[in-house]
mmCIF file of N, CA and C in Angstrom:
data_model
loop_
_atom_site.group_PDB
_atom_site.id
_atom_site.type_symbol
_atom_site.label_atom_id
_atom_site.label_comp_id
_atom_site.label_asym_id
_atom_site.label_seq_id
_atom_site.Cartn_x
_atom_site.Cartn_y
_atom_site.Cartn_z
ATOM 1 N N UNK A 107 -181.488 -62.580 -121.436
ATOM 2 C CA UNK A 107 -182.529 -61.617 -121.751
ATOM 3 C C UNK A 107 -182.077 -60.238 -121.267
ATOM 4 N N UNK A 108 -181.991 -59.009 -122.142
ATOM 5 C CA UNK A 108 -181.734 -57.888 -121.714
ATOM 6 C C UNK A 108 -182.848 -57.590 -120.549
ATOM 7 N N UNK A 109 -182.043 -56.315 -119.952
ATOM 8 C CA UNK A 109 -183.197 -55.369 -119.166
ATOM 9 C C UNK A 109 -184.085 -54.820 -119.545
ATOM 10 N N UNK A 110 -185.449 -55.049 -118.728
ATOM 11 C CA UNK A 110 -186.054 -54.015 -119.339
ATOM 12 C C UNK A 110 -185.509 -52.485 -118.717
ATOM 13 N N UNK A 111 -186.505 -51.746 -119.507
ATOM 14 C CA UNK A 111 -185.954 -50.202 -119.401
ATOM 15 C C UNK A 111 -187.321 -49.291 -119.496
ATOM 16 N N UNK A 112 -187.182 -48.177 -119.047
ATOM 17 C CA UNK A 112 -188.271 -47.681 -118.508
ATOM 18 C C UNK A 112 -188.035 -46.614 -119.885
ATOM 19 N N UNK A 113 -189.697 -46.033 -120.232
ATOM 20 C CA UNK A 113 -189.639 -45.931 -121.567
ATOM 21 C C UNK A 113 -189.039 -44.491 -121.737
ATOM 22 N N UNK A 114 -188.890 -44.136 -120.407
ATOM 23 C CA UNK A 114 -187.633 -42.751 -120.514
ATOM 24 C C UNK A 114 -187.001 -42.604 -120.736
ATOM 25 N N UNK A 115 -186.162 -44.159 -120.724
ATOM 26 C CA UNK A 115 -184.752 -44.028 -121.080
ATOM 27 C C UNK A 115 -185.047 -44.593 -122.223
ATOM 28 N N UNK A 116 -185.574 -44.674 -123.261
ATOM 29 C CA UNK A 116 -185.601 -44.957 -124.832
ATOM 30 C C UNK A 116 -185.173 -44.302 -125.456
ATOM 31 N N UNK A 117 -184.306 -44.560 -126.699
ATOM 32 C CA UNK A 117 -183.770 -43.697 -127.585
ATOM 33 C C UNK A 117 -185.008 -43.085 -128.202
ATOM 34 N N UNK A 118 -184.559 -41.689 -128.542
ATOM 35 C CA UNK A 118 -185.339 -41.300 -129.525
ATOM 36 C C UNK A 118 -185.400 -41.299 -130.824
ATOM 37 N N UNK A 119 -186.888 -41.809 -131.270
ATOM 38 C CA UNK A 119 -186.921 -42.554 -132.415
ATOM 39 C C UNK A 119 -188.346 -42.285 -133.032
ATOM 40 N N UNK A 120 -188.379 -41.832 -134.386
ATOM 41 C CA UNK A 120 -189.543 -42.327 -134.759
ATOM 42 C C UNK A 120 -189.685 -42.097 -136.037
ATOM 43 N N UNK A 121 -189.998 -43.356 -136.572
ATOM 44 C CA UNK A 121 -190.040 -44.077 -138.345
ATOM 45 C C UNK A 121 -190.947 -44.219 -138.576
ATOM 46 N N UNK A 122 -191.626 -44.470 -139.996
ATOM 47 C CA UNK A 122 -193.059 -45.402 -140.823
ATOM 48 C C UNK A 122 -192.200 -46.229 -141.756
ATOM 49 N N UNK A 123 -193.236 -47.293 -141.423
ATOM 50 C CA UNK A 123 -193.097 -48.285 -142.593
ATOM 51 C C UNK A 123 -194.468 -48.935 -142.684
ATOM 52 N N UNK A 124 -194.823 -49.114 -144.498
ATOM 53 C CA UNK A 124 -196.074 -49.733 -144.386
ATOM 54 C C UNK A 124 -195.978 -51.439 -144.799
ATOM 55 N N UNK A 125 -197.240 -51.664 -144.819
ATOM 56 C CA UNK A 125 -197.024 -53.222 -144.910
ATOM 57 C C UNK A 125 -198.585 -53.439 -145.654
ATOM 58 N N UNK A 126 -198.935 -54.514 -146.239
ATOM 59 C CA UNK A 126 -200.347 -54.599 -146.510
ATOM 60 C C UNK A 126 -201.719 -54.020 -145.960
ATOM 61 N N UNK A 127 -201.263 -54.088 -144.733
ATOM 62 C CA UNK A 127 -202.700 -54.231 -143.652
ATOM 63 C C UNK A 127 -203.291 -52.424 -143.517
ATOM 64 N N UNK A 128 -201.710 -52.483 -142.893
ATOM 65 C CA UNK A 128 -202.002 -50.877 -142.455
ATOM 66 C C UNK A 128 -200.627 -50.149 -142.548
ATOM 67 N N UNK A 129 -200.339 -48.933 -142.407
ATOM 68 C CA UNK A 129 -199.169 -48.192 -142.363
ATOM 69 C C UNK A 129 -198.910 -47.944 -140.626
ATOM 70 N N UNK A 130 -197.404 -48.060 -140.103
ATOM 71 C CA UNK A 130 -196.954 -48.478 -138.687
ATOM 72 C C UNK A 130 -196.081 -47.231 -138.535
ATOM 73 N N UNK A 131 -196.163 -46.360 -137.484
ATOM 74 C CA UNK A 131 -195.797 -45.111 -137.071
ATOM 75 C C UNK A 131 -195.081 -45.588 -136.019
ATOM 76 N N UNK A 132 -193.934 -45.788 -135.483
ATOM 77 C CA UNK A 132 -193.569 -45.699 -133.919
ATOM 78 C C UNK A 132 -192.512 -44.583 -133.257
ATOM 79 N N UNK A 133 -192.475 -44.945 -132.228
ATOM 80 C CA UNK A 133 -192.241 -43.372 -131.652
ATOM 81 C C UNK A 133 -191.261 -43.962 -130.325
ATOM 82 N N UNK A 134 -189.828 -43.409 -129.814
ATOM 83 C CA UNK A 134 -189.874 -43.537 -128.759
ATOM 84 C C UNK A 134 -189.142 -42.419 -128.021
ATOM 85 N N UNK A 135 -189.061 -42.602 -126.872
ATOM 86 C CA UNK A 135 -188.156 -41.609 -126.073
ATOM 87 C C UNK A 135 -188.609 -39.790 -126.651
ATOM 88 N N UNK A 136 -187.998 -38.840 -126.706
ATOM 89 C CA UNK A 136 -187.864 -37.677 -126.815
ATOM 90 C C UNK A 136 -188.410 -37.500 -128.040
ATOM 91 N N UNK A 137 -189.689 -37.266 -128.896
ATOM 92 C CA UNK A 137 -190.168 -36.608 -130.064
ATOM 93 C C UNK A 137 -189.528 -35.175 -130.043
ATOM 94 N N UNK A 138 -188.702 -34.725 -131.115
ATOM 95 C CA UNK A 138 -188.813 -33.372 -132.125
ATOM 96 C C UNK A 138 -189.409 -33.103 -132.978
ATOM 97 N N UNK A 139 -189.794 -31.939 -133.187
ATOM 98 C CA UNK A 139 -190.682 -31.387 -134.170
ATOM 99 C C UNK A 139 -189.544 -31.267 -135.365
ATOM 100 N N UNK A 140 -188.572 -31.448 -135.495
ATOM 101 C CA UNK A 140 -187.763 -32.168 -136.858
ATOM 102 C C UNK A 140 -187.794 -33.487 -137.035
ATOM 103 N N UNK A 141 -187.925 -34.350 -135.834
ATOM 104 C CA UNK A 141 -187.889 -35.979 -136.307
ATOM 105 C C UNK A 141 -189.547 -36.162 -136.834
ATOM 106 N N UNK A 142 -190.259 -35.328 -136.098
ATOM 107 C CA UNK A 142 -191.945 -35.759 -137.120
ATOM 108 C C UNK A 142 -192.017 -34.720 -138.123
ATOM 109 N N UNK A 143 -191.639 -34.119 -138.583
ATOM 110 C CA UNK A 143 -191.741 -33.309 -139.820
ATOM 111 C C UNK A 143 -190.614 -34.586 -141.012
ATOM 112 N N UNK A 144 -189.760 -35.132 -140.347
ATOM 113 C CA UNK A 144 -188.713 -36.014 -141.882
ATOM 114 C C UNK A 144 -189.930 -36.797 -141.304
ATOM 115 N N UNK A 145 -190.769 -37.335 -140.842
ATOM 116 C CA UNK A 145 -191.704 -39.188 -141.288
ATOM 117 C C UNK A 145 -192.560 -38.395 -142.094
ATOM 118 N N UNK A 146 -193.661 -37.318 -141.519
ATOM 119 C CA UNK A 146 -194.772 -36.963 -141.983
ATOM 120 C C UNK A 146 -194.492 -36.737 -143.610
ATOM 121 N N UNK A 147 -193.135 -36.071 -143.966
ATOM 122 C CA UNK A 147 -192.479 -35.812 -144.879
ATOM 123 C C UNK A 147 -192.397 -37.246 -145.914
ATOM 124 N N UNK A 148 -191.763 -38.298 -144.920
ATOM 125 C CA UNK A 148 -192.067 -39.438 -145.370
ATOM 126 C C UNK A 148 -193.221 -40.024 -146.367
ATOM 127 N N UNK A 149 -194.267 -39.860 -145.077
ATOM 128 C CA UNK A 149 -195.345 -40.485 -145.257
ATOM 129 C C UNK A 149 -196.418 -39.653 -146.487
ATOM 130 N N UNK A 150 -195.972 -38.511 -146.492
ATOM 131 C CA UNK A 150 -196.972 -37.389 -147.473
ATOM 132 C C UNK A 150 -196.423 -38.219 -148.980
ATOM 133 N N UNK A 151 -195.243 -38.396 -149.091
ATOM 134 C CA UNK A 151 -194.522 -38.868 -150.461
ATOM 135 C C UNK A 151 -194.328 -40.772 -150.547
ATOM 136 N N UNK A 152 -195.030 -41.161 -149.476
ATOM 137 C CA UNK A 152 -194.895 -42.239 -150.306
ATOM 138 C C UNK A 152 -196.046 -42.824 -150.630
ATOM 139 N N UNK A 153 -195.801 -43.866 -151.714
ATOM 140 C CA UNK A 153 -196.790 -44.322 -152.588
ATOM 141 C C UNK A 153 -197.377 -45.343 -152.370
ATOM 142 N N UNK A 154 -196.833 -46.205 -151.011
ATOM 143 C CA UNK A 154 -197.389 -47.193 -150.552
ATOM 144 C C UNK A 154 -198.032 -47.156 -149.520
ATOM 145 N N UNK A 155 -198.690 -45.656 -148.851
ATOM 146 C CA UNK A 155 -199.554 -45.404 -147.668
ATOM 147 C C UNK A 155 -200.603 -46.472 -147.886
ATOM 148 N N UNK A 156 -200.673 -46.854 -146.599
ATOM 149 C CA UNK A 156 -202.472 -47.840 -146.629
ATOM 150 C C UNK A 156 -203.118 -46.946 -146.153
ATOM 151 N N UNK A 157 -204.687 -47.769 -145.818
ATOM 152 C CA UNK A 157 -205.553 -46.620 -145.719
ATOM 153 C C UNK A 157 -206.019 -46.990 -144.501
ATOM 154 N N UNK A 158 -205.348 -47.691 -143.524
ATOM 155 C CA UNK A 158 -205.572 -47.742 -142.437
ATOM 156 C C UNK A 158 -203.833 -47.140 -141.479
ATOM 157 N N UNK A 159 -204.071 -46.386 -140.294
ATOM 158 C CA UNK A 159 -202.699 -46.456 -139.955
ATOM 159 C C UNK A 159 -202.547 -46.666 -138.224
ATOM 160 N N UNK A 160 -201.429 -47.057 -138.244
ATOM 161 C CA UNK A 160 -201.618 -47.630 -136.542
ATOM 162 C C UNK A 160 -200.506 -46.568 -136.061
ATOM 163 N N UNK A 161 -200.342 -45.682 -134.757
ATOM 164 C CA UNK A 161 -199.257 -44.530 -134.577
ATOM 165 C C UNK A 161 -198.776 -45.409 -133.264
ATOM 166 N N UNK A 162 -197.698 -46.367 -132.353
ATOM 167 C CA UNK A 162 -197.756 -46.511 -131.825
ATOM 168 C C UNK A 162 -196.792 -45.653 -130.447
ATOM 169 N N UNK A 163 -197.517 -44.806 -129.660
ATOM 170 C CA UNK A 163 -196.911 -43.883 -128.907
ATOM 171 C C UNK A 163 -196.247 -44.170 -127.470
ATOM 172 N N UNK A 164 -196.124 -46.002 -127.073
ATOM 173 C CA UNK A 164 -196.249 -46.182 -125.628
ATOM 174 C C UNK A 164 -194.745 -46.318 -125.342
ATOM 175 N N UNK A 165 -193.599 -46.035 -125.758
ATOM 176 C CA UNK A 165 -192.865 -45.772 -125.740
ATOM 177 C C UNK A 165 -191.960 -44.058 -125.601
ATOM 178 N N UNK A 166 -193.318 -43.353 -125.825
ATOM 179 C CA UNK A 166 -192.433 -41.934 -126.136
ATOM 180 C C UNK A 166 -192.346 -41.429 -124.711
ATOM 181 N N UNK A 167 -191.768 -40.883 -124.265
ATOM 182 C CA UNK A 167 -191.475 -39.904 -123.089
ATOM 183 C C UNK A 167 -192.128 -38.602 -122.971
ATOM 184 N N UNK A 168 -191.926 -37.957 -124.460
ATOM 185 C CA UNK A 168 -192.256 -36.609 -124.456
ATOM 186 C C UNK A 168 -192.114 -36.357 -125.725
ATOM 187 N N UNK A 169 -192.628 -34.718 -125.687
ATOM 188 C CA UNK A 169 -192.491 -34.252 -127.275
ATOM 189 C C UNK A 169 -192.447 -32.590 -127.400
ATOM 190 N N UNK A 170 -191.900 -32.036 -128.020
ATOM 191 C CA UNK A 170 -192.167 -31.043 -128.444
ATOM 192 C C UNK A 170 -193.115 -29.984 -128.495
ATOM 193 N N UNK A 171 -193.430 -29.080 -127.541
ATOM 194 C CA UNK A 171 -195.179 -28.427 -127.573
ATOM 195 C C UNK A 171 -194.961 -27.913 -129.165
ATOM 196 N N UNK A 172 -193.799 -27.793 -129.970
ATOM 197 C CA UNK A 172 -193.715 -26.968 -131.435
ATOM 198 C C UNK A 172 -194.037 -28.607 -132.584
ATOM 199 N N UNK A 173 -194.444 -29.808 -131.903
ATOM 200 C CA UNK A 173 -194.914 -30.735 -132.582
ATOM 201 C C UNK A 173 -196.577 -31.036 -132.799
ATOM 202 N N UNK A 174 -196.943 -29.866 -132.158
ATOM 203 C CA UNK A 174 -198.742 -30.282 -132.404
ATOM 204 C C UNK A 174 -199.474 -29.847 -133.457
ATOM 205 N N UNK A 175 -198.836 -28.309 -133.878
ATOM 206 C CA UNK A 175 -199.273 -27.988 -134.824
ATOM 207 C C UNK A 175 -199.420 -29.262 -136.398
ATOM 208 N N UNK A 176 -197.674 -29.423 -136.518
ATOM 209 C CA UNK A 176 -197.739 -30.365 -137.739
ATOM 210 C C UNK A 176 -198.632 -31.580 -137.181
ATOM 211 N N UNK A 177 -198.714 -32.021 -136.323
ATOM 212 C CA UNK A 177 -199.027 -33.318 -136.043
ATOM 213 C C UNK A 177 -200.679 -32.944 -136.315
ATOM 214 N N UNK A 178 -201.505 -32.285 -135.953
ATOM 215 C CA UNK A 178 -202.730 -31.857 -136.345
ATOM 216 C C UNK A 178 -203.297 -31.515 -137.688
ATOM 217 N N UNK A 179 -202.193 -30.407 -138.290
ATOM 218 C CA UNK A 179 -202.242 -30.701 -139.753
ATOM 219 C C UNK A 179 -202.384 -32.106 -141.006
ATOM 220 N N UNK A 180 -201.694 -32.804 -140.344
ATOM 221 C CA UNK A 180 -201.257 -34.384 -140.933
ATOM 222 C C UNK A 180 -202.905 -35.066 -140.512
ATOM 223 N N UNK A 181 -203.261 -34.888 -139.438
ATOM 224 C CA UNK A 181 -204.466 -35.600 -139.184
ATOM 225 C C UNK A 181 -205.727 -34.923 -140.515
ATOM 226 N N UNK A 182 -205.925 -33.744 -140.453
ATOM 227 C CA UNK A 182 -206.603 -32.657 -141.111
ATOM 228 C C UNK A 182 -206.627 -32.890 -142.587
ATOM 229 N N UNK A 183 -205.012 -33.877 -143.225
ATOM 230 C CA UNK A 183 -205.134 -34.311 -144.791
ATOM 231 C C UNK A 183 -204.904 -35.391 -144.706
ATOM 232 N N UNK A 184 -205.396 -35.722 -143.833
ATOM 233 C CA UNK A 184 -205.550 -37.826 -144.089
ATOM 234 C C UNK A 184 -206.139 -37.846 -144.989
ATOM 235 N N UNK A 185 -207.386 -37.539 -144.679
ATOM 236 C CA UNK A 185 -207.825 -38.057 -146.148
ATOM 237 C C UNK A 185 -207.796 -37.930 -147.110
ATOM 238 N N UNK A 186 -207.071 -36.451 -147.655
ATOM 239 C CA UNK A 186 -206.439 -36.380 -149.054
ATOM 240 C C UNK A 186 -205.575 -37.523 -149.055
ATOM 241 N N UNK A 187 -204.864 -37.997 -148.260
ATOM 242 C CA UNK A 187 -203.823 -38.601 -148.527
ATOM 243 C C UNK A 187 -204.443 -40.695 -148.161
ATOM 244 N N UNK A 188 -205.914 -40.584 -148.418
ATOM 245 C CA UNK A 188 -206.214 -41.969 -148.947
ATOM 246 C C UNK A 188 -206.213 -43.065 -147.396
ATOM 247 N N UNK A 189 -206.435 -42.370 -146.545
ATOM 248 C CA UNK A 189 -206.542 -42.977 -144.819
ATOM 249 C C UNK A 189 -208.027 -42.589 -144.416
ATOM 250 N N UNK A 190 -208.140 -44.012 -144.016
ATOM 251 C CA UNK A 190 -209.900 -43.839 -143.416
ATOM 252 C C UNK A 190 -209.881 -44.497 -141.906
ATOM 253 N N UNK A 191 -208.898 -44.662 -141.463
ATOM 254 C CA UNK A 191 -208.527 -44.875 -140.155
ATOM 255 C C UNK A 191 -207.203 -44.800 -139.446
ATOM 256 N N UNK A 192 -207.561 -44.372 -138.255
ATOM 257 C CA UNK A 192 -206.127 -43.778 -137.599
ATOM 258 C C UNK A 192 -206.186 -44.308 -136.350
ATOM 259 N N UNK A 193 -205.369 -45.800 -135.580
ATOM 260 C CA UNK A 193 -205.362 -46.350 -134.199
ATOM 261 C C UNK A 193 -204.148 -45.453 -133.933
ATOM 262 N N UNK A 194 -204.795 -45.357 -132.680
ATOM 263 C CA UNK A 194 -203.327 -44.827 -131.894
ATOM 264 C C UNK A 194 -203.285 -45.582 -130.329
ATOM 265 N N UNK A 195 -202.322 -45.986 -130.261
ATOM 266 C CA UNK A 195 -201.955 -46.588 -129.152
ATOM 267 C C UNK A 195 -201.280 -46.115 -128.012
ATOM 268 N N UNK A 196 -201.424 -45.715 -126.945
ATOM 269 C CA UNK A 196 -200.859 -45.314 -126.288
ATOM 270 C C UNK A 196 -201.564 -45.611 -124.687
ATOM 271 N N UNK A 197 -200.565 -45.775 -123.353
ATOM 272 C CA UNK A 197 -200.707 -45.519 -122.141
ATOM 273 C C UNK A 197 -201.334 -44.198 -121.250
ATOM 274 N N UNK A 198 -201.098 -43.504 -121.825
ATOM 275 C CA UNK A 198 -201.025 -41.982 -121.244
ATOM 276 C C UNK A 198 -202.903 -41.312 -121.452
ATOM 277 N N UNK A 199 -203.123 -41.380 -120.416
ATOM 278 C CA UNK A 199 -204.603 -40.832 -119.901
ATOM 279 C C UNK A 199 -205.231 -39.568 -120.738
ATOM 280 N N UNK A 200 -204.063 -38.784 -120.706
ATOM 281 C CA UNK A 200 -203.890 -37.278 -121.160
ATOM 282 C C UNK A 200 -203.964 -37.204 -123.152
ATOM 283 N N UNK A 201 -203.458 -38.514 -123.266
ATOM 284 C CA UNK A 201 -203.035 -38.743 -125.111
ATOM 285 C C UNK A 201 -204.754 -39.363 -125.569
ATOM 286 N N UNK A 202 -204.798 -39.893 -124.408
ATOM 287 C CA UNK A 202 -206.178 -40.324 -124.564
ATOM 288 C C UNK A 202 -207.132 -39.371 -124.830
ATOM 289 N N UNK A 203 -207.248 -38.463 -123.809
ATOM 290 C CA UNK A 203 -208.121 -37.368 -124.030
ATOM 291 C C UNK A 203 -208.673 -36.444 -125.118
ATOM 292 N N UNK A 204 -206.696 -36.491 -125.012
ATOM 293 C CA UNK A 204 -206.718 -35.167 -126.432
ATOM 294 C C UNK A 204 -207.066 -35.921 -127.650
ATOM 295 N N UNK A 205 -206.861 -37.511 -127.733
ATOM 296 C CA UNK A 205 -207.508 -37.887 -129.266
ATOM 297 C C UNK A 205 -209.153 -37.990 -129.258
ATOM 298 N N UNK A 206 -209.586 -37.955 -128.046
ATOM 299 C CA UNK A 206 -211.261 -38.303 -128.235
ATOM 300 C C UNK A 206 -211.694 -36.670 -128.523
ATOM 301 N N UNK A 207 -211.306 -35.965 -128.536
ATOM 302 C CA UNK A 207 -210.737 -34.528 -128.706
ATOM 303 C C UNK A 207 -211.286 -34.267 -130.073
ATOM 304 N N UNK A 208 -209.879 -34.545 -130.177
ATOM 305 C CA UNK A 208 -209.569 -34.453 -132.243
ATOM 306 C C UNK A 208 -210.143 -35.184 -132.753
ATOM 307 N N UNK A 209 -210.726 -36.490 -132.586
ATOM 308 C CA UNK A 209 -211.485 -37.247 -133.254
ATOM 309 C C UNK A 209 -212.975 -36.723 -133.749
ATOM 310 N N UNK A 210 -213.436 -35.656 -132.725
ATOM 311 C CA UNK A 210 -214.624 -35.174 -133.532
ATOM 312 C C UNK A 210 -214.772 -34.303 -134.434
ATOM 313 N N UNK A 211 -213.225 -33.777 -134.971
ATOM 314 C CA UNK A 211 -213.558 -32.537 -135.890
ATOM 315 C C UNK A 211 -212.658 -33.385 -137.410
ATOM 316 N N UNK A 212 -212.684 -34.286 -136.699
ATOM 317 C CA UNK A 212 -211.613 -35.205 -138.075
ATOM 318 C C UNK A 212 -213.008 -35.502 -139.881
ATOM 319 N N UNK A 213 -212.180 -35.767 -140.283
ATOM 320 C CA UNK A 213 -212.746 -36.743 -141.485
ATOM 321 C C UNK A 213 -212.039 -38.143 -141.615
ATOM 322 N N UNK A 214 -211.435 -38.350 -140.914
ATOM 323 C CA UNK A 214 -210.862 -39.751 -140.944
ATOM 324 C C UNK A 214 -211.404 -40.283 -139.330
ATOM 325 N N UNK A 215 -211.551 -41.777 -139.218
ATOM 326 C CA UNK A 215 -211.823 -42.487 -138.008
ATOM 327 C C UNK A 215 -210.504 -42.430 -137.198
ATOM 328 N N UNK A 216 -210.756 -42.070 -136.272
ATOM 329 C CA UNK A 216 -209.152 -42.263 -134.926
ATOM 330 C C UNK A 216 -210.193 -42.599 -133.963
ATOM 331 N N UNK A 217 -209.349 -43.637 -133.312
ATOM 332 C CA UNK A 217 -209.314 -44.590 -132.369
ATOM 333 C C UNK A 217 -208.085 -44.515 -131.318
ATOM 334 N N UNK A 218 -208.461 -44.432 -130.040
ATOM 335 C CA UNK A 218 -207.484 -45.203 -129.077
ATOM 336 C C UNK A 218 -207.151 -46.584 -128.331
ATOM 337 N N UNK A 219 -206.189 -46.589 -128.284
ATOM 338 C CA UNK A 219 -206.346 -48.021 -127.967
ATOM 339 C C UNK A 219 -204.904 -48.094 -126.613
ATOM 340 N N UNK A 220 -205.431 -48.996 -125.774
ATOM 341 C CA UNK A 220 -203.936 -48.960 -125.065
ATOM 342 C C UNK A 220 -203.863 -50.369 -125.251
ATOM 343 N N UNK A 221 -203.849 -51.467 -126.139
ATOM 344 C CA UNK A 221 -203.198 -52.462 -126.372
ATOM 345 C C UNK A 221 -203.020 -52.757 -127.946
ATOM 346 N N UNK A 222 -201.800 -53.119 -128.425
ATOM 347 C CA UNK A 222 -201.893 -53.207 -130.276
ATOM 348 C C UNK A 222 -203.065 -53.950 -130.478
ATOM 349 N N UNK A 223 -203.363 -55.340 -130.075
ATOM 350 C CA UNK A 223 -203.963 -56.529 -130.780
ATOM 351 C C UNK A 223 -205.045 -56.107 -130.981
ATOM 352 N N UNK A 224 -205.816 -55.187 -130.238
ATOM 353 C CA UNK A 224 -207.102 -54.483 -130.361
ATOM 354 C C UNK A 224 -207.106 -53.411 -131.572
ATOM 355 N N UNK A 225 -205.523 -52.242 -131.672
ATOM 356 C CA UNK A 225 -205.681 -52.053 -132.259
ATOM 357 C C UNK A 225 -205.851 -52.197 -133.933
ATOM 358 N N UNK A 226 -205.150 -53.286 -133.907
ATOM 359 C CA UNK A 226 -204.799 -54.041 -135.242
ATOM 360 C C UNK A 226 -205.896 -54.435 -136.013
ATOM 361 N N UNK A 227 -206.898 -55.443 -135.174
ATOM 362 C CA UNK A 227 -208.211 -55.665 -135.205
ATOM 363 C C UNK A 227 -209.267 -54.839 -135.965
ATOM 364 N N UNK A 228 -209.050 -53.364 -135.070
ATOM 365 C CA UNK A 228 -210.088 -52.423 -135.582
ATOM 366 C C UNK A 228 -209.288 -52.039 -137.008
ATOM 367 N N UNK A 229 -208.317 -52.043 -137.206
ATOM 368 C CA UNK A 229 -207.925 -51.215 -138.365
ATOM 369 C C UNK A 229 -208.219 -51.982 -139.330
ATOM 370 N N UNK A 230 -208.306 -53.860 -139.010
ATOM 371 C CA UNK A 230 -208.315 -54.442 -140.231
ATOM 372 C C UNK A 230 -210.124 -54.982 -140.259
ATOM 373 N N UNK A 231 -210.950 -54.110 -139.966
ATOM 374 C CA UNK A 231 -212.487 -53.815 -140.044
ATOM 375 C C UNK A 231 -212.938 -54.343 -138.833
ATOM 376 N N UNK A 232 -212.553 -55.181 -137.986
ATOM 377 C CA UNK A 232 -213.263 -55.624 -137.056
ATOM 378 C C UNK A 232 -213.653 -54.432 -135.779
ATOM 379 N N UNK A 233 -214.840 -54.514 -135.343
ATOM 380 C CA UNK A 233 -214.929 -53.625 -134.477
ATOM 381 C C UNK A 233 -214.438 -53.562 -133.036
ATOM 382 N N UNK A 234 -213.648 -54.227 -132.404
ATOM 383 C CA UNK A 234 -212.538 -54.159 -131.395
ATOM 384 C C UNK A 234 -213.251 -53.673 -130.437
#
């Protein structure tokens, strides 16, 4: 069994891929405001967005203060773009905050969650 590793030392990474249920965001180590501009980029053009999406963040280290803008924007045309829910998963007290935050000026549902299975749950209607 490898080591574990502390999520600092994670490569930095972060892809979408969707699947039936919901569309899967993950994230690790060092976010750039070029590595989330190519997904969001991604995700604006493809044709298989669901309309639920899970962002999972408990891996990232950090990010970009020049990543909030886009990242706020993207929340702001969810729902042009056919999303009526947004889990986000994450550890961090502070990520927490800022989504109960943004969640009240949204048109789409965001949720936090600091464990997937909960979040998965809510995305696929159950109330978690």
């Amino acid at each position: 069994m490898p080591p574990l590793t502390h999520y600092t030392e994670e490569p930095s990474t972060l892809s979408a891929c969707s699947g039936h249920a919901y569309t899967r965001v993950h994230g690790g180590g060092f976010v750039t405001r070029e590595m989330l501009e190519r997904t969001l980029r991604e995700l604006r053009g493809g044709s298989e967005l669901s309309r639920s999406m899970l962002i999972d963040l408990r891996n990232v280290a950090g990010y970009e203060a020049s990543c909030l803008r886009p990242a706020a924007q993207f929340l702001r045309e969810a729902p042009q773009l056919g999303l009526t829910r947004i889990a986000l998963v994450a550890t961090s007290s502070v990520m927490r905050t800022a989504s109960q935050l943004a969640a009240s000026s949204l048109r789409v549902e965001l949720r936090m969650f600091e464990h997937e299975p909960h979040a998965t749950q809510w995305l696929q209607g159950s109330p978690a």
